[in-house]
Coordinates of C-alpha atoms and ligand atoms in Angstrom, one line a residue:
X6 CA 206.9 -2.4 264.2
X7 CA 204.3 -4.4 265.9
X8 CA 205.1 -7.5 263.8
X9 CA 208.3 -7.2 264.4
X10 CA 207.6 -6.9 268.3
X11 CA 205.9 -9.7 268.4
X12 CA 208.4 -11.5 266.7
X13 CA 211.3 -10.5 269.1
X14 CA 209.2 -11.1 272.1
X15 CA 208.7 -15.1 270.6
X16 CA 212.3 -14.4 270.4
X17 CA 213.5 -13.7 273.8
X18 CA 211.2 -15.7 275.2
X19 CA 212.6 -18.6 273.0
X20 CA 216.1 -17.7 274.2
X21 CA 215.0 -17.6 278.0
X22 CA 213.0 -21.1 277.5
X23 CA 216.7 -21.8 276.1
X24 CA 215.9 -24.7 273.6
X25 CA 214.3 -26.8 276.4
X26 CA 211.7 -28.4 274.0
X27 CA 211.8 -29.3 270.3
X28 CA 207.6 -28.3 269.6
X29 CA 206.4 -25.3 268.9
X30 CA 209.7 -23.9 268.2
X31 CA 211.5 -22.1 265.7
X32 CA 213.7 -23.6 263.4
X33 CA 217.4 -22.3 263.6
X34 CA 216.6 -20.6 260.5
X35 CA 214.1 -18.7 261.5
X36 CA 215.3 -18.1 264.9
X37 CA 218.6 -16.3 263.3
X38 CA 215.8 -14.3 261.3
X39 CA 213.7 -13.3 264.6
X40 CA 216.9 -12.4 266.9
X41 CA 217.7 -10.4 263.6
X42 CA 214.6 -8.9 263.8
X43 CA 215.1 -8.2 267.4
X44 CA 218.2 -6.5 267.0
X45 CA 216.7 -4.3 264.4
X46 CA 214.4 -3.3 266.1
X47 CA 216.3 -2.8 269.2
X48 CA 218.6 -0.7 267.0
X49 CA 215.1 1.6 265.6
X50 CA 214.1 2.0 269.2
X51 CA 217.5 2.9 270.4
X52 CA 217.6 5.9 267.5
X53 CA 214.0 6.8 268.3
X54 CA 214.9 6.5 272.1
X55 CA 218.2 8.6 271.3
X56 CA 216.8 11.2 268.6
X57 CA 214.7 12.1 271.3
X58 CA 217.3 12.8 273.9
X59 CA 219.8 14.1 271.6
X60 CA 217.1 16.0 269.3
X61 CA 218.4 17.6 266.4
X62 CA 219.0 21.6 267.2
X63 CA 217.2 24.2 266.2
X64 CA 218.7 26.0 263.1
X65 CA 218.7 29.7 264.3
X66 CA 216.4 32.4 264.1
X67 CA 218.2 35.1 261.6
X68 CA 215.8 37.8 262.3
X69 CA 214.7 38.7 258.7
X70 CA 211.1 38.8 259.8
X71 CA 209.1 40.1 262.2
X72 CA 206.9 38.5 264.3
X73 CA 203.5 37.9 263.8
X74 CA 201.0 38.6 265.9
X75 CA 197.8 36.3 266.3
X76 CA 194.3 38.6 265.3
X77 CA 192.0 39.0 268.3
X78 CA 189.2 36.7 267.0
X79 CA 185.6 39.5 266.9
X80 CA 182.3 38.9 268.1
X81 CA 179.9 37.5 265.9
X82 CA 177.1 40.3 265.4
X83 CA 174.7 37.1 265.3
X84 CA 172.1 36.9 268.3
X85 CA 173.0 34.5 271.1
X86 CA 176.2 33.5 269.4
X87 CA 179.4 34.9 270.7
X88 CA 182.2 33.5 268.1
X89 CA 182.4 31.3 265.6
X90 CA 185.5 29.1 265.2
X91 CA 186.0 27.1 262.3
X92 CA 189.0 24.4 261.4
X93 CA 190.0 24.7 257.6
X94 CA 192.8 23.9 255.4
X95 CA 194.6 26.8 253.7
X96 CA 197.9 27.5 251.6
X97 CA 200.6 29.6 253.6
X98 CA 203.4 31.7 252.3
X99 CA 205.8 30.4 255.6
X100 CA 208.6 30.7 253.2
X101 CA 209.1 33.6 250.8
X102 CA 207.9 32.7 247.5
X103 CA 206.4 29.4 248.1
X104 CA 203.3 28.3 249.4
X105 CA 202.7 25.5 252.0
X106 CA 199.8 23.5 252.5
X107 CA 198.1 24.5 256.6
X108 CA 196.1 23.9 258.6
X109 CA 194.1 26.8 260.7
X110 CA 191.1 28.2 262.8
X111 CA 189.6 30.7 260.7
X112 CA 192.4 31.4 258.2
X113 CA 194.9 28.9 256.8
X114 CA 197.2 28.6 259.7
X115 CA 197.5 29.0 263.2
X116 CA 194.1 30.2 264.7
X117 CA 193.1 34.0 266.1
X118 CA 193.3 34.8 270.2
X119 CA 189.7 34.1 272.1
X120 CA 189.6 36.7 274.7
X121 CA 187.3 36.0 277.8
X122 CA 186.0 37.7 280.8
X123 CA 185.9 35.8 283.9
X124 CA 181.9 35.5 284.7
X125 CA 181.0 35.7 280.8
X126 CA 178.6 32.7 279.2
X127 CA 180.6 32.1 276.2
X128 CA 179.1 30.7 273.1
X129 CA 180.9 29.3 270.2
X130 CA 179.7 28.1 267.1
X131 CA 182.7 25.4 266.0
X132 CA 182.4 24.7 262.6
X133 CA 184.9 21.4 261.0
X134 CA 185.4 22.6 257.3
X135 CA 188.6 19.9 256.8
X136 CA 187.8 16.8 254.6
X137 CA 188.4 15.1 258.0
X138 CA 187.1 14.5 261.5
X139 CA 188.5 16.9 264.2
X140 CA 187.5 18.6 267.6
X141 CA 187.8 21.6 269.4
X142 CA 189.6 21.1 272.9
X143 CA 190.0 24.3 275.3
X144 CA 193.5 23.2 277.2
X145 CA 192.9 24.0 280.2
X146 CA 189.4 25.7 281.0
X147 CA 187.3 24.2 283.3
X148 CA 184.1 23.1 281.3
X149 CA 181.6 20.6 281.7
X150 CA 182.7 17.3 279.8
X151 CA 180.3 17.5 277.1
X152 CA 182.0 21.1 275.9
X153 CA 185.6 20.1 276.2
X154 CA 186.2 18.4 273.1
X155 CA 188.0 15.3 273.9
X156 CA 188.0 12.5 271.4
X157 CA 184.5 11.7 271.7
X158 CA 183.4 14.8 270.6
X159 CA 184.4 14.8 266.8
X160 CA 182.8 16.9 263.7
X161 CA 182.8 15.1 260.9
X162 CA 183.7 17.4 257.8
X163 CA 181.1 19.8 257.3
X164 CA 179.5 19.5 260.8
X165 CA 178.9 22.0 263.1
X166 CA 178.1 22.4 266.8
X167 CA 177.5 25.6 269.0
X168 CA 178.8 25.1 272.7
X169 CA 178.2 27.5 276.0
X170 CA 180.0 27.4 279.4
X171 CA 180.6 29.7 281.7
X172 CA 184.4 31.2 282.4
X173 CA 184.4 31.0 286.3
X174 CA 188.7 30.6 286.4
X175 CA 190.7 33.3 287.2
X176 CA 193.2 35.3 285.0
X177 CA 195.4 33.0 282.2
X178 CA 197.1 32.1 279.0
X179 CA 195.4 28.9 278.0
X180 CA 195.0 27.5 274.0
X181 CA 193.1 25.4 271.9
X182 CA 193.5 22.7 269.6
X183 CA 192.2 19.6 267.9
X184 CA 192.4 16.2 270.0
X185 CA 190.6 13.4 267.2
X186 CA 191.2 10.2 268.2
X187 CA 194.7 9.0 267.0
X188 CA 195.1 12.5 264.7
X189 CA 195.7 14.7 266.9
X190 CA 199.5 14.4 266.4
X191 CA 199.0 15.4 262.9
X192 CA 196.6 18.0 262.7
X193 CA 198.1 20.2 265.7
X194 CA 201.4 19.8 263.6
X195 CA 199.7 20.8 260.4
X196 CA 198.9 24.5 262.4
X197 CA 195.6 24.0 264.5
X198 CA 196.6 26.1 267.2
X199 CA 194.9 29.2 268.7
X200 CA 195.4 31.0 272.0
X201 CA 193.3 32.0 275.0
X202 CA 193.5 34.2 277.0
X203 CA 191.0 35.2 280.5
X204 CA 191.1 38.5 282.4
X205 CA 189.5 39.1 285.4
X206 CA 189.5 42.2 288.0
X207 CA 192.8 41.3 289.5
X208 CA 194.4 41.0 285.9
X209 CA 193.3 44.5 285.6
X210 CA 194.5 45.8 288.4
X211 CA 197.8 44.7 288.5
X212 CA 199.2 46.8 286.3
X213 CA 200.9 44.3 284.2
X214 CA 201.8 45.1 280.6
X215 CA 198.6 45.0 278.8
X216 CA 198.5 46.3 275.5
X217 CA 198.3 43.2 273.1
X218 CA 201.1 43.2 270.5
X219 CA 202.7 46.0 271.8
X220 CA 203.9 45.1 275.3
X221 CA 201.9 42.0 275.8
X222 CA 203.1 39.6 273.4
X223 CA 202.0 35.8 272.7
X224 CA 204.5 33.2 271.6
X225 CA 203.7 29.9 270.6
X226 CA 206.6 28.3 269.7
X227 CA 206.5 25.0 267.5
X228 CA 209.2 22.7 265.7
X229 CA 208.6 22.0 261.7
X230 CA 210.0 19.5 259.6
X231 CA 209.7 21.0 255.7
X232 CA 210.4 19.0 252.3
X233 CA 212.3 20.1 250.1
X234 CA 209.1 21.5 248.4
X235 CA 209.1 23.4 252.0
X236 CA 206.0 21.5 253.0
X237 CA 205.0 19.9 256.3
X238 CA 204.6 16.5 255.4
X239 CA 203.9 15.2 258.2
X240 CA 203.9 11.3 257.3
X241 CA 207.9 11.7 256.6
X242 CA 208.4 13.5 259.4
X243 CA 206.5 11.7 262.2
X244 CA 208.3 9.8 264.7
X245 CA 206.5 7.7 267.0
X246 CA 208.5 9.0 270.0
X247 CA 207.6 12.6 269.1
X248 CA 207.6 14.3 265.8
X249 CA 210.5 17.2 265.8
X250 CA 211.9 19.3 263.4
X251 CA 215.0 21.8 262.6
X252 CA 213.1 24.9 261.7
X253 CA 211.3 27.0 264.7
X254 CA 208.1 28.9 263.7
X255 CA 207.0 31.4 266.7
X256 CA 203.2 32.3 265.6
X257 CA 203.9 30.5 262.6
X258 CA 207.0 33.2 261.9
X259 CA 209.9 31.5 260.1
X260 CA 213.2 33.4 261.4
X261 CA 211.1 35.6 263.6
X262 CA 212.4 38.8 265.3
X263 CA 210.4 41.0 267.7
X264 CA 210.9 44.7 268.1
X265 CA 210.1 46.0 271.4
X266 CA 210.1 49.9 273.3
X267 CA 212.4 50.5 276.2
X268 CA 210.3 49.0 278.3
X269 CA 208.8 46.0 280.5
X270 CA 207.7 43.1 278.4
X271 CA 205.4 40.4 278.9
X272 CA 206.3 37.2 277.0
X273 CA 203.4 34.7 276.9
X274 CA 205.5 31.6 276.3
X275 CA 203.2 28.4 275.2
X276 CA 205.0 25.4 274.0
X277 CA 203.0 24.7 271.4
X278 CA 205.7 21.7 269.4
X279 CA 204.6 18.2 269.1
X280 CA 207.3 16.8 271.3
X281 CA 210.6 19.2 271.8
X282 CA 211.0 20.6 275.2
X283 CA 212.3 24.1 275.5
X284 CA 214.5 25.6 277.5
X285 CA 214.3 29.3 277.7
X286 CA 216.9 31.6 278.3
X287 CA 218.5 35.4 277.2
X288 CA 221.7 34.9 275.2
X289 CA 222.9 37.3 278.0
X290 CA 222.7 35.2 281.0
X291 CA 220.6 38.0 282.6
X292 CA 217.4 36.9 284.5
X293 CA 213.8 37.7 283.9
X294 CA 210.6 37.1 286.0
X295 CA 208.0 34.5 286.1
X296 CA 204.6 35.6 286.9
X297 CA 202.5 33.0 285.8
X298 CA 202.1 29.4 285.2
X299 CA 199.3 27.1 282.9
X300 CA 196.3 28.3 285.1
X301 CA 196.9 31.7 286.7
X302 CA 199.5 34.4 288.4
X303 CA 201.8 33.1 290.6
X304 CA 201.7 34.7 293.8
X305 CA 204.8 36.4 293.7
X306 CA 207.1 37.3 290.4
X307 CA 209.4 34.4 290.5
X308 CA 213.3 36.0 288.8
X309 CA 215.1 33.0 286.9
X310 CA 217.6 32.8 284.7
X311 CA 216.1 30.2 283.0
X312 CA 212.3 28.2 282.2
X313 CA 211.7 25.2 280.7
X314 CA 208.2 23.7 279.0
X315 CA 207.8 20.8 278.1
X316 CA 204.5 20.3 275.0
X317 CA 201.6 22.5 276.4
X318 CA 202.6 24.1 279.0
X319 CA 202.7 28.3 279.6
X320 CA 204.6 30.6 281.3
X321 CA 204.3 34.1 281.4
X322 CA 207.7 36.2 282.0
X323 CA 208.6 39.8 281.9
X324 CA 211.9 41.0 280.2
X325 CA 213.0 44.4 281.4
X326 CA 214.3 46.5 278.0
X327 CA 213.7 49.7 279.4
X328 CA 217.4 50.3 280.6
X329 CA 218.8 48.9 277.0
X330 CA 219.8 50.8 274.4
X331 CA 219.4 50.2 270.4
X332 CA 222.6 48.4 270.2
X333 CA 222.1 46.3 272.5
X334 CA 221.9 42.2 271.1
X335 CA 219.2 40.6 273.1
X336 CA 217.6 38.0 272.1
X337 CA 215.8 34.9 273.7
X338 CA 217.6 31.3 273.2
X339 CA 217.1 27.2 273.5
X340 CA 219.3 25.9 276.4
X341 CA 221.8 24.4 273.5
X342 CA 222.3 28.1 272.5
X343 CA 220.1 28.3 269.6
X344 CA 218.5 31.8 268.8
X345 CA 214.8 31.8 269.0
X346 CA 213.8 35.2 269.3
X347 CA 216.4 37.8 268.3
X348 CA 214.8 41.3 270.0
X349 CA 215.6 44.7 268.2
X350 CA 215.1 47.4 270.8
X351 CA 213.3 50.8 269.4
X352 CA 214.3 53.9 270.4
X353 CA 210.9 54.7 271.5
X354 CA 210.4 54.6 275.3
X355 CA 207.4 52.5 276.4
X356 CA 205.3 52.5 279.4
X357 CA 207.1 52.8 282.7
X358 CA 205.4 50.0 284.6
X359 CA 206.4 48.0 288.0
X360 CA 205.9 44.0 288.3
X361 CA 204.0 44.2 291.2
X362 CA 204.7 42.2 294.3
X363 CA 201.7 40.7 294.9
X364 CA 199.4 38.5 292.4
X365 CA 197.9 36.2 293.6
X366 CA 196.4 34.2 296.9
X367 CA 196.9 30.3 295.5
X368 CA 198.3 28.2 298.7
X369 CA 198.6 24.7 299.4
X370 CA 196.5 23.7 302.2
X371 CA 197.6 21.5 305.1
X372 CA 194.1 19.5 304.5
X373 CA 195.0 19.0 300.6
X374 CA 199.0 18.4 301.7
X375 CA 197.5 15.6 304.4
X376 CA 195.2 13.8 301.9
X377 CA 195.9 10.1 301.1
X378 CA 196.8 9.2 297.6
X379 CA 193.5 7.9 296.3
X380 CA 194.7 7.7 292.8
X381 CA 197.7 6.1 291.0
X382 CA 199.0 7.0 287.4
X383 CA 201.6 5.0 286.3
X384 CA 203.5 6.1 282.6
X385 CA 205.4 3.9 280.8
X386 CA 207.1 3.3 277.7
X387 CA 207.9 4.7 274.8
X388 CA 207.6 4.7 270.9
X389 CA 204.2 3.1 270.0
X390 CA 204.3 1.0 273.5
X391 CA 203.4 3.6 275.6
X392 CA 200.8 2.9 278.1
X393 CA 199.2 4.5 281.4
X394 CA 198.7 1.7 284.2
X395 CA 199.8 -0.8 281.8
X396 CA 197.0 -0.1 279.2
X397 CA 196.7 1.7 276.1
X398 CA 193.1 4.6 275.1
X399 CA 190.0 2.6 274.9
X400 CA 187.2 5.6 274.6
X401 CA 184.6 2.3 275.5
X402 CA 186.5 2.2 278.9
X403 CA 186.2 4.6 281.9
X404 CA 190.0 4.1 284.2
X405 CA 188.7 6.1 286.8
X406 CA 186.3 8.5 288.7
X407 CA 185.9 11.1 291.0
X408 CA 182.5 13.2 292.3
X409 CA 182.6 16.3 291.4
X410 CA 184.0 19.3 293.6
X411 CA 185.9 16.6 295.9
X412 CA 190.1 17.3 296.4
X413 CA 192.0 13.4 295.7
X414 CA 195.5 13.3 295.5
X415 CA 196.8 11.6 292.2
X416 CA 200.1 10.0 292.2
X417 CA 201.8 10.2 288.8
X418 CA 205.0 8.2 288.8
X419 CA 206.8 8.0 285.2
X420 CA 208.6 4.1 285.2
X421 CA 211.8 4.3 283.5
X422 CA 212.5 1.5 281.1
X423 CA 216.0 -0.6 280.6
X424 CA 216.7 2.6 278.4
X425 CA 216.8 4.7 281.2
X426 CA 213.2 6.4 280.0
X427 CA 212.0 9.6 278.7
X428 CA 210.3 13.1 280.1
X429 CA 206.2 12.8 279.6
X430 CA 204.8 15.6 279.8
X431 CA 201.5 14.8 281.4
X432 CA 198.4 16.7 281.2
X433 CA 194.6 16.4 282.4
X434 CA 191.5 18.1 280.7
X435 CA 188.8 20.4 282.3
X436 CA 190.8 21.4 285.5
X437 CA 193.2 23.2 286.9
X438 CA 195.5 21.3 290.0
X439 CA 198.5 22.3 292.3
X440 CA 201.4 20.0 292.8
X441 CA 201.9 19.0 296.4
X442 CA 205.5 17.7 295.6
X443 CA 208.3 16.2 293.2
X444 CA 209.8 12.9 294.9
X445 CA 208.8 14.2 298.2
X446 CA 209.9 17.7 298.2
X447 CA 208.6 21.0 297.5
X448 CA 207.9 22.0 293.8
X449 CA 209.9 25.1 292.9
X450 CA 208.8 28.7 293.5
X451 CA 207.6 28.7 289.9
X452 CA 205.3 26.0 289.8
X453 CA 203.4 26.8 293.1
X454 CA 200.5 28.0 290.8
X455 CA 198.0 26.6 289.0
X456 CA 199.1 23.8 286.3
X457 CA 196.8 22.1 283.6
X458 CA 200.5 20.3 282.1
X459 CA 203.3 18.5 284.3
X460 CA 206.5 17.7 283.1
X461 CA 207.5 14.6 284.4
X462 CA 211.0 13.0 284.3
X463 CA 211.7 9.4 284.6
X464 CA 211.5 7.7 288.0
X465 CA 210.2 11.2 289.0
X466 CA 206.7 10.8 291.2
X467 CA 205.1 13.6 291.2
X468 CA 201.7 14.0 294.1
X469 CA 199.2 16.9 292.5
X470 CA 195.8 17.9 294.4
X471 CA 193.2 17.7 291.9
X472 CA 189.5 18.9 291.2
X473 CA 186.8 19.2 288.7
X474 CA 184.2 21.6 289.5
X475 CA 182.2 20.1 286.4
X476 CA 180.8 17.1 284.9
X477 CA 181.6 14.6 282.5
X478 CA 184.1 12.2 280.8
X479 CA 187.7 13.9 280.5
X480 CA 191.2 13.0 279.3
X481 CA 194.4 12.6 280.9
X482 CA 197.1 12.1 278.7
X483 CA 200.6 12.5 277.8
X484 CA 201.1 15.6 275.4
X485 CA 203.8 14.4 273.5
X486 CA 200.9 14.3 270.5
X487 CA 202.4 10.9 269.1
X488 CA 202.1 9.3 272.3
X489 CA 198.6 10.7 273.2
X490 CA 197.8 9.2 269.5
X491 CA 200.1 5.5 270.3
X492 CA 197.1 5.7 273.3
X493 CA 199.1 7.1 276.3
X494 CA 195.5 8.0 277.7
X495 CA 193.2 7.5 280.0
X496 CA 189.2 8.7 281.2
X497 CA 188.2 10.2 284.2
X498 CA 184.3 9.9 284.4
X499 CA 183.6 13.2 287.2
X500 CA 179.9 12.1 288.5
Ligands
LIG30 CU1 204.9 10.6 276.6

């Protein structure tokens, strides 16, 4: 494609010169041959550009299994070690019968929940046992630089490194995966994928569904191509625009179903695909609540009839089952109408619990709403010409910094191209930030909380309030994978 590129661009720039000199020109021949080229690749780019509008659907979920539900990852026994996480490569019976070849964090796909305490010191022994180099990224916790596991950090196969911060955020659903430099696409879509979650005293208090697999149920939801030898080759899959696929796995559940009491039920929704945005909704048309975003509760339980993600970004929502009855068809679809997650409602009655009114105390202060824009982020592009400011990664090359503890407002604006341009789903490592506003005007009620992941749509300028409370070198990026890996990223050194 580059080739090619280059090409076309002598191209058009031949046809724009308009055969004004005779040197250093193509023949006719080979002109024909170049615009040729061009229109090819115009052509490609259109149907990478369209497939990712017009994605192919999501075959349904027929219900036949039920859901899995993530292990809750034990304490190592070991003194001064707290966990040990370690990347492998596995075979998984996805399909009945037939076993595919995964990735996974301490088993051969997908990776257990990490449960922390806000206040803890966690210490994690992460161990790379793949015959390739990865990393081990916490999305979304605020940690020093050094922890995080950006692209600079990578185990080489066999290595392994113990890391220790301290969880000083409040209450959240946050995740972990790989983020190698240029590989990340591939090993995320392979299975490395685990979730996070922190409680804290007002988590506890709330009086939130709480009882993990029962009531309180994690969902990562992720989009799979599969061979015909119903394996995830990813090399005939990936598409530079964002890999997608037509089979959904929900915790790595082909055709997943979840049965559920008569009761209130807390979905932790994590878009956890390469590329697909989802749009969430009940087959019903009847509303649920919101009560928290990437980083923490939302102040109030926010009642939608529908929530979109875009790659990497959480919601939490309650679904009210307690007035159903057994024959009742629920179940949780894609905005096109495709069934994710059928529900089958027990008989049993659960626990009677009220979404309280009251979560949370995050505001938007009149100092941070006042603050100039002291930092521009330009997205642009698409395919393998993506770039932030005009430039692709360097890891030798630091775009930006900020001290440390200091509020800036960044400006993220996502430049449409002659194509009209595509949603990026932008994301920055070790912090949590608020967004001030969307082209000027308040963010809706459910994304006045904390956010780690933006969705941004083209021509869209989006103002955030943004702060590290640690040091170090971090990554912004956009988290459609293939993009982050085509080097739509940039470094933030926080001095
Ligand atoms: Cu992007």
């Amino acid at each position: 494609m580059e080739i090619k590129i280059k090409i076309a661009a002598a191209a058009i720039s031949l046809l724009v010169i308009g055969g004004c000199s005779n040197n250093n020109s193509l023949s006719v021949e080979e002109m024909d041959h170049a615009s040729m080229d061009h229109s090819n690749m115009m052509s490609d780019m259109m149907e990478g550009h369209m497939n990712h509008d017009q994605v192919v659907s999501l075959n349904s979920s027929t219900g036949e299994n039920e859901l899995k539900i993530p292990s809750i990852l034990e304490r190592d026994d070991e003194e001064g070690v707290v966990y040990t996480v370690r990347a492998q490569k596995g075979k998984t019976e996805i399909f009945d019968g037939t076993e595919s070849v995964t990735y996974g964090y301490n088993g051969s796909f997908l990776g257990p929940l990490l449960r922390f305490e806000k206040g803890e010191t966690v210490k994690i022994r992460t161990i790379n046992e793949l015959d390739e180099k990865t990393t081990f990224h916490w999305h979304g916790l605020e940690v020093a630089g050094d922890v995080d596991g950006g692209p600079h950090d990578a185990l080489q196969p066999g290595e392994e490194k113990v890391i220790e911060f301290e969880v000083t955020q409040e209450a959240s659903t946050l995740w972990f995966h790989p983020h190698p430099e240029g590989k990340t696409a591939e090993q995320v879509y392979n299975g490395l994928a685990g979730l996070v979650y922190i409680n804290d005293d007002n988590s506890k208090s709330l009086g939130l569904p709480d009882d993990y697999g029962k009531n309180d149920i994690p969902l990562i939801f992720q989009d799979r191509t599969f061979d015909e030898e119903k394996q995830l080759n990813y090399r005939a899959a990936m598409n530079d625009d964002g890999t997608i696929g037509d089979t959904l796995l929900i915790n790595g559940t082909l055709n997943p179903k979840l049965t559920v009491s008569k009761e209130k039920v807390r979905l932790r929704l994590l878009n956890g695909s390469n590329a697909r945005n989802f749009t969430f909704k009940l087959n019903t048309g009847d509303s649920f609540v919101q009560i928290a975003t990437d980083g923490g509760f939302l102040n109030e339980p926010v009642t939608l009839k529908e929530v979109t993600l875009t790659p990497s970004e959480r919601a939490e929502i309650i679904v009210d089952f307690s007035q159903l009855n057994t024959d009742n068809d629920l179940a949780l679809i894609n905005e096109d109408g495709s069934v994710l997650l059928p529900f089958e409602i027990s008989d049993q009655s659960g626990v009677s619990s009220r979404t309280p009114g009251n979560m949370n105390d995050f505001s938007l202060t009149k100092e941070e709403l006042e603050l100039p824009v002291t930092k521009e982020i330009e997205l642009f592009g698409m395919m393998n010409m993506v770039t932030i400011n005009g430039k692709k990664f360097n890891p030798d090359r630091i775009d930006f910094t900020q001290q440390q503890g200091v509020t800036e407002v960044w400006e993220i604006y996502n430049k449409p191209d002659m194509m009209g341009g595509m949603i990026h789903p932008f994301h920055i490592h070790g912090t949590q930030f608020k967004i001030l506003s969307r082209d000027g005007e308040e963010p809706p009620e459910n994304e006045r909380g904390w956010k780690d992941s933006i969705s941004i749509k083209p021509d869209e300028r989006v103002k955030i309030a943004i702060q590290f409370k640690h040091k170090g070198v971090y990554m912004f990026h956009c988290h459609i994978l293939e993009h982050e890996d085509n080097g739509m990223m940039g470094q933030i050194k926080v001095e």
